[in-house]
Tab-separated table of C-alpha atoms and ligand atoms in Angstrom:
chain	number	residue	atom	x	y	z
A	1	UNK	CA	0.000	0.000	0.000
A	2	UNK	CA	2.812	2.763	0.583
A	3	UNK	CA	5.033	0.984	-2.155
A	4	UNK	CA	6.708	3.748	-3.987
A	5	UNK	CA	5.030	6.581	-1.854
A	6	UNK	CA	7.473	9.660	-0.923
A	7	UNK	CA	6.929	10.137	3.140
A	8	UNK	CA	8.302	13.057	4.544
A	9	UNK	CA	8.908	12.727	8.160
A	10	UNK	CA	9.260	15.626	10.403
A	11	UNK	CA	10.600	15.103	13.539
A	12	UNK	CA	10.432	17.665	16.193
A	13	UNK	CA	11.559	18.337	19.890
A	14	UNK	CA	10.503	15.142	22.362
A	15	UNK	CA	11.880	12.569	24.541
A	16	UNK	CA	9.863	10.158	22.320
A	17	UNK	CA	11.824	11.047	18.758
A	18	UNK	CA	14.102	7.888	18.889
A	19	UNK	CA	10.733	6.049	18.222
A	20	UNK	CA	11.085	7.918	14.877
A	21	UNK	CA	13.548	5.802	13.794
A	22	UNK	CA	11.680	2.964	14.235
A	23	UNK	CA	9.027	4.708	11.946
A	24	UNK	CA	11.614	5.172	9.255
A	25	UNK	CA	12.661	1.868	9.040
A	26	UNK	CA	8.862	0.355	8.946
A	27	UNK	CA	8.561	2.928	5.948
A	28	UNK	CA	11.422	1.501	4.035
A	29	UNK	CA	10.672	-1.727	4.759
A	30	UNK	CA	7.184	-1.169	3.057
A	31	UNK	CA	8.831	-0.231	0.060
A	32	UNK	CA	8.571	3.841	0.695
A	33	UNK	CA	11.261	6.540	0.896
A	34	UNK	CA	11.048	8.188	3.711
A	35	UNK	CA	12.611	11.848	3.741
A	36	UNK	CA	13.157	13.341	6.782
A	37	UNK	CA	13.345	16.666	8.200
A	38	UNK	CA	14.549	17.187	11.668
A	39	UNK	CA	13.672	20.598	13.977
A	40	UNK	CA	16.393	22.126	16.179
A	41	UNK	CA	14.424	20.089	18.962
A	42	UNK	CA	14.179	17.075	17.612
A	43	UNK	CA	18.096	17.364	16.584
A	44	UNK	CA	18.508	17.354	20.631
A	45	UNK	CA	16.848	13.539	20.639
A	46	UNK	CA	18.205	11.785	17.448
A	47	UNK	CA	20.757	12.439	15.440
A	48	UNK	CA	21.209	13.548	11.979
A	49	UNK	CA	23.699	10.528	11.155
A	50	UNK	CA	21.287	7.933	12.509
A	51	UNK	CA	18.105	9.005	10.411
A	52	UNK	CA	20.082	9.350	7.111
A	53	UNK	CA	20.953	5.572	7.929
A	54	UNK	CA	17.980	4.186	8.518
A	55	UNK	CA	16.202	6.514	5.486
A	56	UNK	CA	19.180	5.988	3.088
A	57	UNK	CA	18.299	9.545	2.324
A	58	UNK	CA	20.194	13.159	3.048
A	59	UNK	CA	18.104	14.422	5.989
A	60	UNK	CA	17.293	18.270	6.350
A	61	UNK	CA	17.523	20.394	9.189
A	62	UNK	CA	18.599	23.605	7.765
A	63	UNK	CA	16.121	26.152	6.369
A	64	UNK	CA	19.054	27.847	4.368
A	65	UNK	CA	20.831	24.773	3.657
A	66	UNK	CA	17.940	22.810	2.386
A	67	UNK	CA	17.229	25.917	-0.053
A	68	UNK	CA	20.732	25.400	-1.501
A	69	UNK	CA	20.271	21.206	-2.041
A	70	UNK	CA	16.331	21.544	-3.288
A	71	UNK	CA	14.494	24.183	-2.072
A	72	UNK	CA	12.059	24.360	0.448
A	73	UNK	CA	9.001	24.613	-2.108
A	74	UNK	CA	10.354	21.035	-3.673
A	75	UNK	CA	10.563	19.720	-0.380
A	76	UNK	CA	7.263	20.204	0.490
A	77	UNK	CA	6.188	19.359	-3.092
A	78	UNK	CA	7.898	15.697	-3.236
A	79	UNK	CA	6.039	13.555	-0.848
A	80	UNK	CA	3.044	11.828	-1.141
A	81	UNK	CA	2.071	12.425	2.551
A	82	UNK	CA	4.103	14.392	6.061
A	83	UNK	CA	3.733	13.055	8.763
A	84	UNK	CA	4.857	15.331	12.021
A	85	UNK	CA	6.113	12.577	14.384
A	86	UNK	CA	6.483	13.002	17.363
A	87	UNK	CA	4.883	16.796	16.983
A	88	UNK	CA	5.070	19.025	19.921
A	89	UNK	CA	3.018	21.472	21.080
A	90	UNK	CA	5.458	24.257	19.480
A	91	UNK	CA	5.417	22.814	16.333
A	92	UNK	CA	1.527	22.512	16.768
A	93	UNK	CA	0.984	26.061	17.227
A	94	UNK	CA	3.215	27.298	14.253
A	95	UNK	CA	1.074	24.942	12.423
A	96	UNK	CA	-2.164	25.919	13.925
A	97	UNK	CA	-0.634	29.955	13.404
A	98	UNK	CA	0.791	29.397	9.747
A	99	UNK	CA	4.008	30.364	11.094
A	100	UNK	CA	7.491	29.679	8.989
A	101	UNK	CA	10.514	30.531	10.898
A	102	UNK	CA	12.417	26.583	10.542
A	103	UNK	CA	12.668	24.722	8.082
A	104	UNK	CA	9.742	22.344	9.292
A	105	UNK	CA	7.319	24.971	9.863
A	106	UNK	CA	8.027	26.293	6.210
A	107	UNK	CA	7.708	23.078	4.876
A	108	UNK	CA	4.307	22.062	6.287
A	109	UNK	CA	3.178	25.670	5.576
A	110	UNK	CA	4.177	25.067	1.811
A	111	UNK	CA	2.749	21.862	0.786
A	112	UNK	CA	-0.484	20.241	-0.562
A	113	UNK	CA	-0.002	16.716	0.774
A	114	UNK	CA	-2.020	15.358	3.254
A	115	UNK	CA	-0.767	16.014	6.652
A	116	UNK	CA	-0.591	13.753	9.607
A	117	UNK	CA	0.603	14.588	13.067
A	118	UNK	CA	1.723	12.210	16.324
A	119	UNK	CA	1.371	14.877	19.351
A	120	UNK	CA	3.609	13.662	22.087
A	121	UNK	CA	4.310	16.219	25.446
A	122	UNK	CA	3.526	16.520	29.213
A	123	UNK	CA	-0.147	15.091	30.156
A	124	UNK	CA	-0.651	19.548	31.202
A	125	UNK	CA	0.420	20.773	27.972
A	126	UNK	CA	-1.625	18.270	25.959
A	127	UNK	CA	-4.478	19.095	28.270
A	128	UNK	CA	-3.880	23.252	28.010
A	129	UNK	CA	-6.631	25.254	26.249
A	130	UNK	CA	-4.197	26.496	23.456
A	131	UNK	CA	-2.933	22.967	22.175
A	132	UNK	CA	-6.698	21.994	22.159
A	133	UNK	CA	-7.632	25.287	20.380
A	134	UNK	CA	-4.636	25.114	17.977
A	135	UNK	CA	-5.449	20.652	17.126
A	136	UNK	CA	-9.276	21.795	16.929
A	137	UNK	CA	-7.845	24.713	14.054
A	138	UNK	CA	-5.558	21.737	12.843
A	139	UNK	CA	-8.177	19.109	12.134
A	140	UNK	CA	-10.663	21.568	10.541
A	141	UNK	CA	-8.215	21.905	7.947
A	142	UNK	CA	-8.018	18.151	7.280
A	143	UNK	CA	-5.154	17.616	9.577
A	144	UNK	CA	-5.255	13.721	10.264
A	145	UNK	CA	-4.387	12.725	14.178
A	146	UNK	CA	-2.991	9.618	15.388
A	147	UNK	CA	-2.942	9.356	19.487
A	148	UNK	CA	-1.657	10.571	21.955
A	149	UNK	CA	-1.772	7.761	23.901
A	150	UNK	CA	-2.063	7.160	27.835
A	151	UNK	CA	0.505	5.697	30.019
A	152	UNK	CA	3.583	6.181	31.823
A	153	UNK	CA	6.048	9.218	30.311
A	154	UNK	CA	9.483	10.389	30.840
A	155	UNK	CA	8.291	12.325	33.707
A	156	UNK	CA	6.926	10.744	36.941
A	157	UNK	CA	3.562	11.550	35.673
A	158	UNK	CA	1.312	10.207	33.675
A	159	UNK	CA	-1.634	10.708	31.429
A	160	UNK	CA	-2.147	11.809	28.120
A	161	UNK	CA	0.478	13.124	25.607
A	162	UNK	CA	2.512	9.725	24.956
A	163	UNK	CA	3.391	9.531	21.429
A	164	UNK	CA	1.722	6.790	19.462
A	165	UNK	CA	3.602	3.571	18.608
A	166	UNK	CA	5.525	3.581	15.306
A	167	UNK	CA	3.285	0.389	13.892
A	168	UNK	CA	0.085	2.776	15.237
A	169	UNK	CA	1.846	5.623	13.118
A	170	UNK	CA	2.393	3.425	10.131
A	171	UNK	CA	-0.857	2.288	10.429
A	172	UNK	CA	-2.969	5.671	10.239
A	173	UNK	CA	-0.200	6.736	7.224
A	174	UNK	CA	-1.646	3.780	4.990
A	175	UNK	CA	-5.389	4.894	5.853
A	176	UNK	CA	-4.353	8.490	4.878
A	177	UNK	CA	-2.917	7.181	1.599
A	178	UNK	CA	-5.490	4.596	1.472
A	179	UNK	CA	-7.705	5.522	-2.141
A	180	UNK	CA	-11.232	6.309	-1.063
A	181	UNK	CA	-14.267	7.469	-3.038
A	182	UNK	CA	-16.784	6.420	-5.504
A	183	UNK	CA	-14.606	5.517	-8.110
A	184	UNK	CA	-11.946	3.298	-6.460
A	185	UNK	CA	-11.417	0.256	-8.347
A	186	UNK	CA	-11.424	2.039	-11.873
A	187	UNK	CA	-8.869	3.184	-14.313
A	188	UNK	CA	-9.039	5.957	-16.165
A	189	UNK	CA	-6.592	7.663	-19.213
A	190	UNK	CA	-6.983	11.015	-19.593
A	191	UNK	CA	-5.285	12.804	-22.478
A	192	UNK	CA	-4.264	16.557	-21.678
A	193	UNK	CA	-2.425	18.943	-23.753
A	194	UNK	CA	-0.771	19.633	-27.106
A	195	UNK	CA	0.820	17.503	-29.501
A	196	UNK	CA	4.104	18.776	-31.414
A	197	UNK	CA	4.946	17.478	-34.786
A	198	UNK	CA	8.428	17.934	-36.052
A	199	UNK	CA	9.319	19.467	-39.050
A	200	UNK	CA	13.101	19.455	-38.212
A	201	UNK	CA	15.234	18.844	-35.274
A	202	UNK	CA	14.722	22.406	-33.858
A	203	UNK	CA	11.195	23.069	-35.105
A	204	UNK	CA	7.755	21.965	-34.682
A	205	UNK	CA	4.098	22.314	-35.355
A	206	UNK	CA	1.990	23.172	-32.070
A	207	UNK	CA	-1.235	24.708	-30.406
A	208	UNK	CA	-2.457	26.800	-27.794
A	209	UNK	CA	-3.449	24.173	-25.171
A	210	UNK	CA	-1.786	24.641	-22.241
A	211	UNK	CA	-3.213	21.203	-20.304
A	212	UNK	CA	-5.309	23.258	-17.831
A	213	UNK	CA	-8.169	21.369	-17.859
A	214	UNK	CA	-6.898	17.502	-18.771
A	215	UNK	CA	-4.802	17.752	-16.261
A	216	UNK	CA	-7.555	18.984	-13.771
A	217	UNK	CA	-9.536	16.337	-14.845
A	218	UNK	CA	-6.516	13.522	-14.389
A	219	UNK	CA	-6.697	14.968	-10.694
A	220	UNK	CA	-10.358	15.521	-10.187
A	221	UNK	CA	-11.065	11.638	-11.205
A	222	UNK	CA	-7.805	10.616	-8.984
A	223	UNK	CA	-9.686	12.719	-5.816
A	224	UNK	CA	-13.177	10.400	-6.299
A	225	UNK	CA	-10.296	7.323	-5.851
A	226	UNK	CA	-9.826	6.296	-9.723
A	227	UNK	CA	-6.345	4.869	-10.925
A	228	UNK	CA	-5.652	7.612	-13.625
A	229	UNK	CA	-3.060	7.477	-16.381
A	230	UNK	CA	-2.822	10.774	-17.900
A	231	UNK	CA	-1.115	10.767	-21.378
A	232	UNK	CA	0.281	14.182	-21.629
A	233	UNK	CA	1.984	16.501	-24.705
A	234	UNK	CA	4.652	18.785	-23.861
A	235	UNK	CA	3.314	21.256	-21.031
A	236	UNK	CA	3.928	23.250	-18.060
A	237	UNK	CA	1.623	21.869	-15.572
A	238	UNK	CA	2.516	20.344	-12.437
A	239	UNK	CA	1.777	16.732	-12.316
A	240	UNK	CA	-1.969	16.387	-10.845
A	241	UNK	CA	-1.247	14.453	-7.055
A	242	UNK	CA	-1.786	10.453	-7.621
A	243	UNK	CA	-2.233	10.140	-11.377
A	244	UNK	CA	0.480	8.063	-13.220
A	245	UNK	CA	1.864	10.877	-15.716
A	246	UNK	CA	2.973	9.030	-19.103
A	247	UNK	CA	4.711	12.031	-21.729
A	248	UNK	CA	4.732	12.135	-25.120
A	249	UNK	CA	5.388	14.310	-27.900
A	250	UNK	CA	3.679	13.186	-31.089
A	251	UNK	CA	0.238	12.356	-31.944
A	252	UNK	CA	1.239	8.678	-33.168
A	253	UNK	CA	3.178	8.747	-29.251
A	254	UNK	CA	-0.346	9.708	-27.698
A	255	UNK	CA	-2.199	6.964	-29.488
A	256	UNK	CA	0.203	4.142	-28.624
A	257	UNK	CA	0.567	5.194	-25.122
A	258	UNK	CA	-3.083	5.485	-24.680
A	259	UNK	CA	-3.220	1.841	-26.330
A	260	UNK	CA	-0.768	0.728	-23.992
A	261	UNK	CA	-2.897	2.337	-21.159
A	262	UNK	CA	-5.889	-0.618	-21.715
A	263	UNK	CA	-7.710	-1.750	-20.578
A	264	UNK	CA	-9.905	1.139	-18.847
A	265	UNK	CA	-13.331	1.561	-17.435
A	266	UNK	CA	-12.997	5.166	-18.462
A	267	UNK	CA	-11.848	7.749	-21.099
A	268	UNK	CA	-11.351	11.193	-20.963
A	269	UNK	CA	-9.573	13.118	-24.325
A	270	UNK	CA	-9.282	16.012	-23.196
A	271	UNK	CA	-6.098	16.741	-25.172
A	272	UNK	CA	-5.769	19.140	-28.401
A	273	UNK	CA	-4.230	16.793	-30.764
A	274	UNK	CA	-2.621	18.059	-34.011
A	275	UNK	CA	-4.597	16.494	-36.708
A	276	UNK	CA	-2.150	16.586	-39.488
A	277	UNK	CA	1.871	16.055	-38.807
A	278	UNK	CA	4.756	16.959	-41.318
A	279	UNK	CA	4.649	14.234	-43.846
A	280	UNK	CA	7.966	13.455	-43.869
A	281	UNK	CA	10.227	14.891	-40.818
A	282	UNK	CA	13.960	16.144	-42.112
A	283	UNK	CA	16.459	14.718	-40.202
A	284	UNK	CA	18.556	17.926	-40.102
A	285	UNK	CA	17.962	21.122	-39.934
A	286	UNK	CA	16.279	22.664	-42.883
A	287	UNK	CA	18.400	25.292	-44.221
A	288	UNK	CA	17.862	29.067	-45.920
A	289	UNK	CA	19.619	29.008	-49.146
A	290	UNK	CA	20.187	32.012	-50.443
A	291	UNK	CA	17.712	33.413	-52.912
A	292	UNK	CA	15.761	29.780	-52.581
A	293	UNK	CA	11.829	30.123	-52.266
A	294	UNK	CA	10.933	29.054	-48.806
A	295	UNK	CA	9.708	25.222	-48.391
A	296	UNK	CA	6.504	23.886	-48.976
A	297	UNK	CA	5.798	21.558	-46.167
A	298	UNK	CA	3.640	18.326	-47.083
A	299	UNK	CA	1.155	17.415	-44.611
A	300	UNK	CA	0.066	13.662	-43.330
A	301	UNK	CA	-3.386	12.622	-41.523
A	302	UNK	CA	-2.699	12.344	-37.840
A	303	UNK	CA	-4.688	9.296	-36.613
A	304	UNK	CA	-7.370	10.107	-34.483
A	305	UNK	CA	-7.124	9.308	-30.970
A	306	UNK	CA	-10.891	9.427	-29.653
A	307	UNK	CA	-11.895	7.414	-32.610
A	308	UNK	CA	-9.610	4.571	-32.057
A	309	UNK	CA	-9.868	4.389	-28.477
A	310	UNK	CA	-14.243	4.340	-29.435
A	311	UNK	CA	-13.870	1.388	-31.703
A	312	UNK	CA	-11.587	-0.392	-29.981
A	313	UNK	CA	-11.473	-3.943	-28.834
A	314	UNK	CA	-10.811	-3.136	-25.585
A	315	UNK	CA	-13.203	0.355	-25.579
A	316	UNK	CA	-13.469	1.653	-22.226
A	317	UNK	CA	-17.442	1.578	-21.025
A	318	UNK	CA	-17.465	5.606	-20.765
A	319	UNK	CA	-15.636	7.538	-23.154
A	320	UNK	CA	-15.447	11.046	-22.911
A	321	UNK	CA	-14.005	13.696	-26.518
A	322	UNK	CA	-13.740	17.182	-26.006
A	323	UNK	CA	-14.626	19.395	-29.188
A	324	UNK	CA	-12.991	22.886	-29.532
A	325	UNK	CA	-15.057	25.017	-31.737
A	326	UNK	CA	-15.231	28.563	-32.652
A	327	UNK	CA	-19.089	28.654	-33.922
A	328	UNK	CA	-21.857	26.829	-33.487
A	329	UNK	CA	-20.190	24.744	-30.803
A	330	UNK	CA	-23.290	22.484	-29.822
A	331	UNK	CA	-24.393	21.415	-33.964
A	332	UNK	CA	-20.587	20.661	-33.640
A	333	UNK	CA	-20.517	18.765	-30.588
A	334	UNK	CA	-23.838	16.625	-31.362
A	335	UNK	CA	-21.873	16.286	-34.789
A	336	UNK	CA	-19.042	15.177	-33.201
A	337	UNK	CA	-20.048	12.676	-30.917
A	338	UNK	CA	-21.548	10.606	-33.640
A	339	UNK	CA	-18.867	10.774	-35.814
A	340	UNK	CA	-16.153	9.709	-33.256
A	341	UNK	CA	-17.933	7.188	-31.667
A	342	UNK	CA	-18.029	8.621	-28.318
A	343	UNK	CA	-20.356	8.416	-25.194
A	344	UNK	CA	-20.174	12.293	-24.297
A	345	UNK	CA	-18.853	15.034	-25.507
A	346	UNK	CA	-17.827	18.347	-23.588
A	347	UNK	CA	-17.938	21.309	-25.778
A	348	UNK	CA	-16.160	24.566	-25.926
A	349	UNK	CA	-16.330	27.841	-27.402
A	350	UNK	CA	-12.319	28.474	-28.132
A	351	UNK	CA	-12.857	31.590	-29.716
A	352	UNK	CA	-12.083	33.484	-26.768
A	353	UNK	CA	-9.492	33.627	-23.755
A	354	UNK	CA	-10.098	29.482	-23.216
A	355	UNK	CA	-6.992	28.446	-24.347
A	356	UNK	CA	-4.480	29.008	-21.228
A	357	UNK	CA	-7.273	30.548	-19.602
A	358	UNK	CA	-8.465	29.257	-16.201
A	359	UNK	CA	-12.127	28.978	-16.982
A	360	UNK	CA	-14.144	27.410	-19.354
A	361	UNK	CA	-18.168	27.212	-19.980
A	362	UNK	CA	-18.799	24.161	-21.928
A	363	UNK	CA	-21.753	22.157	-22.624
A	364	UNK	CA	-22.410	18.333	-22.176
A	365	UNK	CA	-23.698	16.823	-24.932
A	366	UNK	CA	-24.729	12.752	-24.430
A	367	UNK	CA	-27.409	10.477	-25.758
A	368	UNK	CA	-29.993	12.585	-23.619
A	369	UNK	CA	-29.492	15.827	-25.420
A	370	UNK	CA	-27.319	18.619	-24.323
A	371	UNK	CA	-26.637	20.641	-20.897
A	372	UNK	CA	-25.377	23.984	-20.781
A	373	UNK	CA	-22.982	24.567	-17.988
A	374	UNK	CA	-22.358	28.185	-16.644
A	375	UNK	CA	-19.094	29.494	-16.832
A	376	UNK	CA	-16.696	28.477	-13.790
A	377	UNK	CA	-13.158	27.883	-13.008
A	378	UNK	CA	-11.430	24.884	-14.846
A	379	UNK	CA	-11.146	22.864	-11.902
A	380	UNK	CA	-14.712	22.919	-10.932
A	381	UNK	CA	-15.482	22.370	-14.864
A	382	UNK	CA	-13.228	19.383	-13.529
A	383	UNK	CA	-14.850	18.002	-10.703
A	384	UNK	CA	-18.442	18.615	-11.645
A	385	UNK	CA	-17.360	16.274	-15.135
A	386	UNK	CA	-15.544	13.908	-12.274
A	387	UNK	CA	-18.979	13.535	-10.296
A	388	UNK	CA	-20.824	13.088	-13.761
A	389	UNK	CA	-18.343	10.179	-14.392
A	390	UNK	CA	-18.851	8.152	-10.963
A	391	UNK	CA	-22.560	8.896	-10.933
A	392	UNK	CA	-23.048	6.716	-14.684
A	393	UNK	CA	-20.299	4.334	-13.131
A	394	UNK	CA	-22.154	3.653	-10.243
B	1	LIG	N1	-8.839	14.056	-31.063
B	1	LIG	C1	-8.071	12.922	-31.076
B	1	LIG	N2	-7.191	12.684	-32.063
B	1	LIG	C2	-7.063	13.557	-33.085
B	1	LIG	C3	-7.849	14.733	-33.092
B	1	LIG	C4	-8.728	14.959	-32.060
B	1	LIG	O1	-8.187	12.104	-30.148
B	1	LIG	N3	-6.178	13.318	-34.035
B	1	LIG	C5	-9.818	14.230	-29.994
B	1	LIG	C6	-9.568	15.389	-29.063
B	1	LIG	O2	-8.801	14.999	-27.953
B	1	LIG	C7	-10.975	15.758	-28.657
B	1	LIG	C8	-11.808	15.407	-29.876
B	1	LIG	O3	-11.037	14.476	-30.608
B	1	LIG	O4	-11.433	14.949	-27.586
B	1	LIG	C9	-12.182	16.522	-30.762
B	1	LIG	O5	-11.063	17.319	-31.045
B	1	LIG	P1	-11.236	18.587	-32.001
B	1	LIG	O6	-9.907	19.156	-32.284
B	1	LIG	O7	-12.290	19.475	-31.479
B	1	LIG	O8	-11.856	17.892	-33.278
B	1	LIG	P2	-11.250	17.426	-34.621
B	1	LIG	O9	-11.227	15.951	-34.677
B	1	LIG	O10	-9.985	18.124	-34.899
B	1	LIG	O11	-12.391	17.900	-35.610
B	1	LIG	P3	-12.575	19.319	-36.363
B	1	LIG	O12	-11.284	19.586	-37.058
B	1	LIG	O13	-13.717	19.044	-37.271
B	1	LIG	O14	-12.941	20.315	-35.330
């Protein structure tokens, strides 16, 4: 279940760190990489040398450092899921307070991932009004919370604020990473982006699309718990959390990877393929004579994508085309769908600031006829067409 997953493990200021370790090593053995990132407290309980053993991986305790080696931002971009173990009531509070003055505190104030924490201090601090107002503030925002547990501590008191058990740790990771939602169980292929034909070496034929919306829709069908391989031309875009990213360049790339992608409960072609390539690519550069005429370039048929993956052997039960028009978008669309052999078909007016633009009003045309959707932001264009998806999967 964590196979392959990226954990980063921060590790701040408590008697109970060493059980960190223990953590570390449970995460490897699973088949993770566990990165860690140690506070100036926790540096006091375990050492630097012993965690990079056990992780096999440079461990980071230095705001200004870690900016030189990868950047704080990348840090908190890599892993899958942080977990804060054992998490202090100072680091707590910064958390609960969005401050950023360490290079833990910056990290878990910079990422996306899922967060889980492992409190572990005195049974009073646990018990103090601002650690329960600051955990409250801290699970509203999704913050996952594994113990503290009861029993004897460091001090000759006891009570609450003992940190959990690594296995208990290890145990409420998996459940965070665990894929939930109506749509576990299915893979998708998404297609997002441009395609670029060569002419040359150095030059090539392109669009406009700038994988916005693919690539929200790769992560919008990953977020209802689908397995999502998103086929993807040459973009920009950050890779969309928990979707298998495959690249290619070339139209004939995109078709064979999304072949290679099969068999799928659902498709989604969302990408603006080039429909014509360069017939016949030069293998060097093409040169400007002197007082030559420029080149005529000789176009080929691109095949098409949607249409294969609609008549295929193994056709996915939903599959999904996108039409870019610039008039009469829904005649288009209903046009469309017939002609590619597709189940739906979301349609767009391109003639304005679409393209690279973060919203988008489309309309949904299926076998029922044809909804108009009002204009909204991308990623809700994304996760309304997500919920559309596991409602006819269901
Ligand atoms: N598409 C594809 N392969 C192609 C061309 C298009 O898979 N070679 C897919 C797109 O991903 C999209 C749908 O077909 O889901 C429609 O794309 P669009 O560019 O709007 O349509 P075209 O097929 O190019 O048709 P037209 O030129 O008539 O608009």
């Amino acid at each position: 279940m964590l196979h392959g997953k990226n954990i980063l493990l921060v590790i701040s200021g408590s008697i109970a760190a060493y059980k960190a370790l223990e953590l570390a090593r449970l995460l490897r053995k699973a088949g993770a990489t566990a990165h860690a990132v140690l506070t100036a407290g926790g540096a006091r309980f375990v050492t630097k040398e012993a965690l990079a053993g056990i992780t096999g991986q440079r461990v980071h305790d230095d705001l200004w450092a870690a900016e030189a080696e990868i950047g704080h931002i990348r840090l908190a971009r890599l892993p899958d899921a942080v977990v804060v173990a054992p998490a202090s009531a100072d680091l707590l509070a910064k958390m609960a307070h969005g401050l950023a003055d360490d290079l833990a505190s910056t990290v878990l104030l910079a990422t996306r991932a899922p967060v889980l924490v492992a409190p572990a201090m005195n049974p009073a601090m646990w018990e103090h009004p601002a650690t329960r107002a600051n955990l409250a503030a801290l699970r509203a925002r999704g913050v996952a919370v594994v113990g503290p547990g009861e029993g004897a501590m460091a001090e000759p008191e006891s009570g609450p604020g003992r940190l959990s058990e690594p296995a208990e740790i290890f145990t409420a990771i998996a459940a965070l990473l665990a894929p939930a939602g109506p749509l576990v169980g299915r893979h998708a292929v998404v297609t997002s982006g441009p395609t670029h034909e060569p002419i040359d070496p150095v030059r090539y034929i392109a669009n406009r699309s700038s994988g916005k919306q693919g690539h929200a829709i790769a992560g919008a069908l990953a977020a209802l718990g689908a397995r999502v391989t998103l086929v993807s031309g040459p973009v920009v875009q950050p890779d969309p959390r928990g979707v298998t990213v495959v690249r290619v360049e070339t139209a004939r790339e995109m078709l064979a990877a999304c072949e290679a992608a099969l068999p799928a409960d659902i498709a989604v072609m969302a990408a603006a393929v080039a429909d014509w390539r360069v017939a016949r690519e030069a293998d060097q550069k093409l040169k400007k004579q002197p007082g030559a005429a420029a080149p005529t370039l000789e176009m080929a048929l691109n095949p098409d994508i949607l249409a294969t993956v609609s008549a295929h052997a193994q056709r996915p039960r939903l599959v999904v085309g996108f039409a870019a028009e610039t008039e009469t978008v829904v005649q288009h669309a209903v046009a469309k769908r017939a002609r590619k052999g597709c189940d739906w078909i979301v349609a767009n007016d391109v003639s304005g600031d679409v393209m690279g633009g973060d919203a988008n009003a489309v309309h949904l045309v299926t076998a029922a006829g044809v909804e108009d959707w009002p204009r909204m932001p991308k990623a809700d264009v994304a996760a309304r067409l997500a919920q559309r998806i596991a409602e006819d999967m269901a």
